Coordinates of C-alpha atoms in Angstrom, one line a residue:
M1 CA 16.4 27.9 -10.9
S2 CA 13.4 29.0 -12.5
G3 CA 9.6 30.1 -12.1
A4 CA 6.6 27.5 -12.4
G5 CA 6.0 26.9 -16.3
S6 CA 9.2 28.3 -17.6
P7 CA 11.1 26.2 -19.8
E8 CA 14.4 25.0 -18.7
L9 CA 17.0 25.8 -21.9
T10 CA 20.0 24.5 -22.6
V11 CA 21.7 26.6 -24.8
D12 CA 24.6 27.0 -26.9
G13 CA 26.2 30.6 -27.1
T14 CA 29.3 29.6 -29.5
G15 CA 30.2 32.6 -31.6
L16 CA 27.3 34.6 -30.3
S17 CA 28.2 38.1 -29.0
V18 CA 26.2 39.2 -25.8
V19 CA 25.9 42.5 -24.3
I20 CA 24.5 42.9 -20.5
V21 CA 22.8 45.9 -19.9
A22 CA 22.4 46.6 -16.4
G23 CA 20.4 49.2 -14.3
R24 CA 22.2 50.8 -11.2
W25 CA 19.3 50.7 -8.9
H26 CA 18.7 48.5 -6.3
D27 CA 22.5 47.2 -7.0
V28 CA 22.0 43.8 -4.5
I29 CA 19.0 42.8 -6.4
T30 CA 20.5 43.9 -9.9
D31 CA 23.7 42.3 -9.1
G32 CA 22.3 38.8 -8.4
L33 CA 20.6 38.8 -12.0
I34 CA 24.1 40.1 -13.3
A35 CA 25.4 37.1 -11.8
G36 CA 23.0 34.5 -12.9
A37 CA 23.1 36.2 -16.5
T38 CA 26.9 35.8 -16.2
R39 CA 26.7 32.2 -15.3
V40 CA 24.4 31.2 -18.3
L41 CA 26.5 33.3 -20.9
E42 CA 29.9 31.8 -19.6
A43 CA 28.3 28.1 -19.3
S44 CA 27.0 28.4 -23.2
G45 CA 30.5 29.7 -24.4
A46 CA 29.3 33.5 -25.6
S47 CA 31.0 36.2 -25.7
W48 CA 29.9 38.7 -23.5
S49 CA 30.4 42.6 -21.9
L50 CA 28.4 44.0 -19.0
V51 CA 27.3 47.8 -19.7
R52 CA 25.6 49.7 -16.4
V53 CA 22.9 52.8 -16.6
P54 CA 21.8 54.6 -14.3
G55 CA 18.5 52.8 -14.2
S56 CA 15.4 51.0 -15.8
F57 CA 14.6 53.9 -18.2
E58 CA 17.8 54.1 -19.5
L59 CA 18.1 50.2 -21.0
P60 CA 16.3 50.5 -24.2
V61 CA 18.8 53.0 -25.7
A62 CA 21.5 51.6 -24.2
C63 CA 20.4 48.2 -25.7
K64 CA 19.5 50.1 -29.3
I65 CA 23.3 50.9 -29.4
A66 CA 24.9 47.5 -28.1
L67 CA 22.9 46.2 -31.1
E68 CA 23.6 48.7 -33.7
N69 CA 27.2 48.1 -32.6
G70 CA 27.0 44.3 -33.7
A71 CA 26.0 42.2 -30.3
D72 CA 24.0 39.6 -31.7
A73 CA 21.7 39.8 -28.6
V74 CA 21.2 41.6 -25.3
V75 CA 20.5 41.0 -21.8
A76 CA 18.5 43.9 -20.0
L77 CA 18.1 43.6 -16.5
G78 CA 16.6 46.3 -13.9
V79 CA 14.5 46.6 -11.3
I80 CA 11.5 48.7 -10.6
I81 CA 9.6 48.8 -7.2
R82 CA 6.3 49.9 -6.5
G83 CA 6.1 53.5 -4.3
G84 CA 3.1 55.6 -3.7
T85 CA 3.3 57.8 -7.0
P86 CA 2.5 56.7 -10.7
H87 CA 6.7 56.8 -11.5
F88 CA 6.2 53.0 -11.3
E89 CA 3.8 52.6 -13.8
Y90 CA 5.5 55.0 -16.3
V91 CA 9.0 53.8 -16.0
S92 CA 7.3 49.9 -16.2
A93 CA 5.6 50.9 -19.2
A94 CA 8.4 52.7 -20.9
A95 CA 11.1 50.2 -20.2
T96 CA 8.7 47.3 -21.4
D97 CA 7.3 49.5 -24.7
G98 CA 11.4 50.5 -25.3
L99 CA 12.8 47.0 -25.4
T100 CA 9.8 45.5 -27.4
R101 CA 10.2 48.2 -30.1
V102 CA 14.5 48.0 -29.9
A103 CA 14.2 43.7 -30.7
L104 CA 11.9 44.7 -33.2
D105 CA 13.6 47.5 -35.2
A106 CA 16.9 45.5 -34.8
G107 CA 15.5 42.0 -35.5
K108 CA 17.8 40.6 -32.9
P109 CA 16.8 39.5 -29.3
V110 CA 16.1 41.2 -26.3
G111 CA 16.4 38.9 -23.1
F112 CA 13.9 40.9 -20.7
G113 CA 14.9 40.8 -17.1
V114 CA 13.4 43.9 -15.9
L115 CA 11.7 42.8 -12.4
T116 CA 8.5 44.8 -11.3
L117 CA 8.3 44.7 -7.9
D118 CA 5.6 45.5 -5.2
D119 CA 8.4 45.5 -2.6
E120 CA 12.2 44.6 -2.4
Q121 CA 11.4 40.8 -1.1
Q122 CA 10.2 40.2 -4.2
G123 CA 13.0 40.9 -5.8
L124 CA 15.3 39.2 -3.6
D125 CA 13.4 36.2 -4.3
R126 CA 13.9 36.0 -7.7
A127 CA 17.4 37.8 -8.2
G128 CA 19.2 34.1 -8.3
L129 CA 20.5 35.1 -4.5
P130 CA 21.1 32.1 -2.0
G131 CA 17.6 31.5 -0.8
S132 CA 15.9 33.0 -3.9
K133 CA 13.3 30.9 -5.3
E134 CA 14.0 32.0 -9.2
D135 CA 16.9 33.1 -11.5
K136 CA 15.4 36.0 -13.5
G137 CA 18.5 37.1 -14.8
E138 CA 19.6 33.4 -16.0
E139 CA 16.1 33.0 -17.5
A140 CA 16.7 36.3 -19.8
A141 CA 20.1 35.3 -21.0
S142 CA 19.0 31.9 -21.5
A143 CA 15.9 33.4 -23.3
A144 CA 18.4 35.5 -25.7
I145 CA 21.0 33.3 -26.6
A146 CA 18.2 30.9 -27.5
T147 CA 16.1 33.2 -29.4
A148 CA 19.6 34.5 -31.4
R149 CA 20.0 31.2 -32.2
L150 CA 16.6 30.5 -33.6
L151 CA 16.6 33.9 -35.8
R152 CA 19.9 32.6 -37.1
E153 CA 18.7 29.4 -37.9
L154 CA 15.3 31.0 -39.8
A155 CA 17.5 33.5 -41.7
S156 CA 19.1 30.7 -43.4
R157 CA 16.3 28.9 -44.7

């Protein structure tokens, strides 16, 4: 299940070690994202583990440590729902910028599955749950594995 315009990826994760790093906030949505990522990782043959952090703000530092400790890729999953204060913008920007920096500094992929939402229903529609229109956990894991494979290929040229 993927959104309009997103590529359908068949990925081979054989020999790859992947860490799913997921926030605890909005657990119904996040658990759906984790299930989607897990399905892809298991089907791909990658070895994987799951680490839970308090929220999306903490994703970058945990992803950084996972990559430093030998993971070939990480899948960052979180949920940020807009409220009545600027907190949404601060956390969204910090998570996005932080995860981008982690990927660039490590030279390893970070599958980005952080949902930024106006309301909870948008998350339920994108979490890969029964009745969801999209599966962003699946997409993030597929992208992480495909990018890890590509980076290995580029490094061997």
